[in-house]
Every structure is written in structure tokens, then in C-alpha cells.
XYZ file of N, CA and C in Angstrom:
363
model
N 4.712 6.378 17.128
C 4.657 7.882 17.449
C 5.004 8.895 16.401
N 4.292 9.881 16.647
C 4.213 10.827 15.296
C 5.124 12.204 15.865
N 5.646 12.276 15.314
C 6.380 13.936 15.975
C 6.509 14.760 14.429
N 6.624 15.981 14.824
C 6.935 17.060 14.128
C 8.188 17.224 14.023
N 9.177 17.595 13.653
C 10.480 18.182 13.476
C 10.789 19.306 12.371
N 11.327 20.699 13.430
C 11.502 21.471 12.857
C 12.769 21.639 12.105
N 13.290 22.590 11.545
C 14.563 22.642 11.071
C 14.815 24.390 10.267
N 15.690 24.697 10.328
C 15.951 26.220 9.282
C 16.499 27.653 9.940
N 16.264 27.213 11.658
C 16.111 28.428 12.255
C 17.507 29.283 12.653
N 17.707 30.111 12.876
C 19.073 30.474 12.820
C 19.264 32.055 13.026
N 20.583 32.790 13.446
C 20.555 33.919 13.205
C 20.837 34.587 11.681
N 20.354 35.670 11.879
C 19.948 36.677 10.602
C 19.444 38.018 10.631
N 20.580 38.840 9.891
C 20.550 40.416 10.003
C 18.996 41.202 9.998
N 18.525 42.117 9.999
C 17.482 42.453 9.751
C 17.241 42.893 8.175
N 15.930 42.570 7.829
C 16.265 42.285 6.292
C 16.686 41.129 5.741
N 16.811 40.196 6.541
C 17.347 39.246 5.540
C 16.334 38.032 5.234
N 16.647 36.727 5.025
C 15.270 35.584 4.626
C 15.905 34.508 5.831
N 14.901 33.918 6.014
C 14.994 32.121 6.328
C 13.486 31.140 6.282
N 14.667 30.184 6.113
C 13.054 29.113 5.444
C 13.027 28.022 6.773
N 12.337 28.223 7.317
C 12.264 27.214 8.341
C 11.421 25.824 7.803
N 11.582 24.916 7.714
C 10.967 22.898 7.000
C 10.505 22.581 8.804
N 9.295 21.463 8.221
C 8.875 20.848 9.157
C 8.122 19.529 8.675
N 9.004 18.509 9.061
C 8.355 17.422 8.478
C 7.883 16.523 9.941
N 6.805 15.835 9.475
C 5.946 15.453 10.302
C 6.253 13.483 9.755
N 6.618 12.969 10.971
C 7.147 11.203 10.814
C 6.413 10.637 11.942
N 6.593 9.414 11.417
C 5.565 8.438 12.079
C 4.503 7.701 11.307
N 3.331 6.983 11.852
C 2.560 6.415 11.343
C 1.322 7.223 11.218
N 0.922 7.523 9.935
C 0.548 8.967 9.904
C -0.597 8.827 8.396
N -1.694 8.678 8.599
C -3.046 8.633 7.851
C -3.207 9.673 7.092
N -3.339 10.772 7.750
C -3.788 11.888 7.003
C -3.403 13.152 7.737
N -3.466 14.176 7.664
C -3.068 15.499 7.509
C -3.577 16.486 7.715
N -4.481 17.286 8.520
C -5.534 18.357 8.127
C -4.541 19.470 7.975
N -4.897 20.358 8.591
C -4.210 21.622 8.485
C -2.807 21.597 9.378
N -2.099 22.724 8.677
C -0.784 22.166 9.598
C -0.297 23.936 9.435
N 0.683 24.689 10.735
C 1.006 25.618 10.397
C 2.142 25.886 11.167
N 2.217 27.554 11.555
C 3.380 27.865 12.243
C 2.817 28.970 13.320
N 3.383 28.433 14.541
C 3.025 29.581 15.718
C 5.150 30.081 16.016
N 4.471 31.073 16.676
C 5.821 31.681 17.328
C 5.777 32.270 18.498
N 6.078 32.191 19.649
C 6.715 32.626 20.865
C 7.749 33.178 21.130
N 7.738 34.765 21.226
C 8.996 35.594 21.924
C 9.141 35.393 23.477
N 9.832 35.736 23.683
C 10.346 35.971 24.877
C 9.001 37.077 25.847
N 8.973 36.463 26.999
C 7.876 37.070 27.528
C 6.824 37.537 27.085
N 6.515 36.317 26.041
C 4.841 36.837 25.408
C 3.993 35.805 25.118
N 3.155 35.450 24.772
C 2.295 34.546 24.371
C 2.643 33.636 23.161
N 2.361 32.807 22.894
C 2.381 32.315 21.513
C 1.380 32.540 20.533
N 1.376 32.822 19.443
C 0.813 33.688 18.229
C 0.787 32.917 17.233
N -0.014 32.635 16.628
C -0.277 32.357 15.090
C 0.658 32.868 14.168
N 1.308 32.525 13.534
C 1.822 33.550 12.587
C 1.297 33.042 11.056
N 1.227 31.447 10.392
C 0.682 30.854 9.323
C 0.131 29.814 9.344
N -0.937 29.636 8.705
C -1.381 28.221 8.641
C -2.231 27.875 7.393
N -2.277 26.516 6.947
C -2.566 26.176 5.353
C -3.260 24.594 6.001
N -4.543 24.630 5.023
C -5.246 23.536 5.321
C -4.778 22.353 3.988
N -5.186 21.302 4.403
C -5.078 20.090 3.338
C -5.425 20.550 2.191
N -6.381 21.372 1.779
C -6.702 21.725 0.274
C -6.028 22.950 0.013
N -5.297 23.656 0.520
C -4.126 24.709 0.404
C -4.599 26.277 0.271
N -5.951 26.449 1.539
C -6.087 27.797 1.832
C -5.124 27.803 2.894
N -4.523 29.388 3.020
C -3.868 29.780 3.837
C -4.496 31.223 4.923
N -3.867 31.538 6.038
C -4.223 32.683 6.372
C -3.061 33.288 7.548
N -2.859 34.292 7.355
C -1.546 34.856 7.866
C -1.861 36.012 9.106
N -0.800 36.126 10.361
C -0.973 36.872 10.863
C -0.841 38.614 10.200
N -1.535 39.406 10.619
C -1.372 40.882 10.033
C -0.048 41.203 9.549
N 1.048 41.022 10.874
C 2.345 41.494 11.059
C 2.973 40.557 10.167
N 2.799 39.834 9.418
C 3.944 39.031 8.754
C 3.185 38.628 6.934
N 2.216 39.490 6.963
C 1.501 39.755 5.586
C 2.291 40.116 4.444
N 2.580 39.748 3.125
C 3.727 40.344 2.477
C 5.222 39.973 2.445
N 5.072 39.149 4.082
C 6.893 38.862 3.929
C 6.997 37.890 4.046
N 5.970 36.730 4.562
C 5.918 35.188 4.993
C 5.349 34.484 3.976
N 5.615 33.106 3.714
C 4.760 32.342 2.887
C 4.809 31.149 3.622
N 3.733 30.353 3.563
C 3.960 28.843 3.877
C 3.171 28.312 2.900
N 4.141 27.240 3.021
C 3.563 26.420 1.835
C 3.806 24.711 2.542
N 3.268 23.778 1.546
C 3.534 22.362 1.932
C 3.316 21.404 1.101
N 4.012 20.547 1.511
C 4.338 19.169 0.702
C 3.730 18.031 0.467
N 2.322 18.060 0.410
C 1.661 16.942 1.143
C 2.398 15.240 1.102
N 2.938 15.501 0.051
C 3.951 14.017 -0.134
C 4.543 13.477 0.667
N 5.301 14.604 1.379
C 6.681 14.677 1.946
C 5.955 14.832 3.613
N 4.700 15.386 4.052
C 4.351 15.709 5.504
C 5.211 16.919 5.615
N 5.581 17.711 4.893
C 6.523 18.787 5.184
C 5.832 20.065 4.814
N 5.963 20.874 5.874
C 5.258 22.309 5.388
C 6.252 23.110 6.061
N 6.255 24.395 4.890
C 7.782 25.308 4.941
C 7.037 26.895 5.228
N 8.069 27.311 5.651
C 7.858 28.957 5.988
C 8.780 30.059 5.473
N 8.700 30.278 4.320
C 9.245 31.493 3.700
C 9.457 32.673 4.737
N 10.478 32.999 4.957
C 10.442 34.435 5.954
C 11.523 35.679 5.377
N 10.858 36.449 4.682
C 11.847 37.788 3.887
C 11.270 38.967 4.611
N 12.224 39.668 4.699
C 12.501 40.855 4.867
C 11.974 40.593 6.575
N 13.215 40.238 7.245
C 13.047 39.836 8.779
C 13.319 40.957 9.268
N 12.517 41.326 10.358
C 12.507 42.219 11.861
C 13.266 41.903 12.686
N 13.587 42.791 13.691
C 14.234 42.658 14.779
C 12.702 42.112 15.878
N 11.627 42.547 15.309
C 10.364 41.849 16.150
C 10.179 40.334 15.988
N 10.716 39.855 14.845
C 10.229 38.737 14.045
C 10.861 37.228 15.191
N 11.904 37.888 16.130
C 12.778 37.043 16.625
C 11.778 36.267 17.536
N 12.060 35.050 17.748
C 11.168 33.924 18.431
C 11.230 32.893 18.654
N 11.066 31.871 19.037
C 11.066 30.530 19.108
C 9.409 30.075 17.844
N 10.064 29.444 16.611
C 8.973 29.177 16.020
C 9.013 27.667 15.762
N 7.250 27.557 16.380
C 6.675 25.961 16.234
C 5.728 25.236 15.345
N 6.473 24.426 15.094
C 5.346 23.940 13.677
C 4.002 23.365 14.616
N 2.820 23.103 13.575
C 1.469 22.818 14.352
C 0.804 21.634 13.257
N -0.011 20.411 13.797
C -0.002 19.929 12.961
C -1.258 18.840 13.322
N -2.423 19.238 12.763
C -3.837 18.385 13.362
C -3.864 16.908 12.126
N -3.612 15.663 12.725
C -3.071 14.807 11.872
C -3.949 13.392 12.550
N -4.636 12.957 11.596
C -4.660 11.034 12.044
C -3.733 10.148 12.090
N -3.577 9.047 13.203
C -2.714 7.980 12.858
C -3.907 6.653 12.144
N -4.946 6.464 11.982
C -5.448 5.775 11.531
C -6.922 6.308 10.997
N -7.714 5.864 10.048
C -8.345 6.514 9.354
C -9.882 6.691 10.730
N -9.696 5.797 11.830
C -11.086 5.722 11.987
C -10.613 7.073 13.703
N -9.792 7.581 13.706
C -9.105 7.748 14.855
C -9.754 9.432 14.667
N -9.726 10.487 15.715
C -10.040 11.464 15.570
C -8.773 12.151 15.009
N -8.716 13.461 14.617
C -7.948 14.297 14.605
C -6.838 14.886 15.781
N -5.484 14.422 15.792
C -4.623 14.812 16.950
C -3.773 16.160 16.684
N -3.899 16.997 17.486
C -2.699 18.473 17.374
C -1.901 17.845 17.592
N -0.658 17.916 17.268
C 0.815 17.882 17.149
C 1.384 18.867 17.660
N 2.469 19.572 18.116
C 4.002 20.216 18.013
C 4.736 19.745 17.908
N 5.547 20.566 17.266
C 7.290 20.678 17.053
C 7.862 20.906 19.112
N 9.358 20.576 18.541
C 9.567 21.320 19.473
C 10.492 22.423 19.328
N 10.017 23.173 18.640
C 10.248 24.419 18.123
C 11.454 25.079 17.672
N 12.004 25.873 16.839
C 13.523 26.416 16.402
C 13.287 27.727 16.467
N 14.705 28.102 17.039
C 14.996 29.930 17.382
C 15.382 30.501 16.053
N 14.220 31.723 16.205
C 15.038 32.380 15.214
C 15.440 33.729 15.744
N 16.432 34.382 15.130
C 17.263 35.475 16.018
C 17.035 36.555 14.852
N 16.897 37.516 14.840
C 16.797 38.838 13.923
C 18.223 39.577 14.802
N 19.288 40.165 13.905
C 19.737 41.444 14.492
C 19.713 42.188 13.871
N 19.058 43.690 14.631
C 19.208 45.435 13.824
C 20.223 45.473 13.383
């Protein structure tokens, strides 16, 4: 069984910072892309940031310059450093990964359970 487990969410004041972590565990052969999505109350889930196994990254326009995604391939972990947080960043943040359990398997898309980030004004 493969799973992604997020941590690091919480309550922070506007202008503050949080760092989210997501660890992939289980029988994993390789991980391709990993990323963070978020879903605010009453809204659709949206991409926040994504990184490939080669290190390329892309960000939502709304977080560029404030959020930084990084990964530690040796630890199967992806991070999201969030600075200058705004109330509109309040959402449940989900980790996402494309991974293989064996060399012959096709890549699977796996989601974490989500971690709540609340930014107060």
C-alpha cells in the first residue's frame, strides 16, 4: 500500500509563514512528479505548485514569489514553503504524486488526505 501523508498545516496570521511536508511511503519504485493542490470552501481544487523528478517547477500565478516547492528524492518527500500568507490562501492543501510501485507498472496518481491551512486577517 502506497500513501502520501501531509503535515505542517495550521492557523497563522496574515503575513506569516508555514511549511508543509508530504512523505510518500510504502513499496515505491520511482516517483515522477509531485505537487501541491488546494481546495478552499465552496471552490474547486486547484494546482498550487508542482515539481518534476528532474527538478523543474511550476506555480499558480497567485502564489508565485511567495511559495516555494522543493523535494528530497532520497526521502520521497516534497515540501511547500509558504511565505507572506494571505487570508485567500486558506484551504485544505493536498499532496499529489505520480509514482510506480514496480519497474513494469505504469505511473499511478496518488493523493494525500489533506492538511488545513487557515490564514487569519
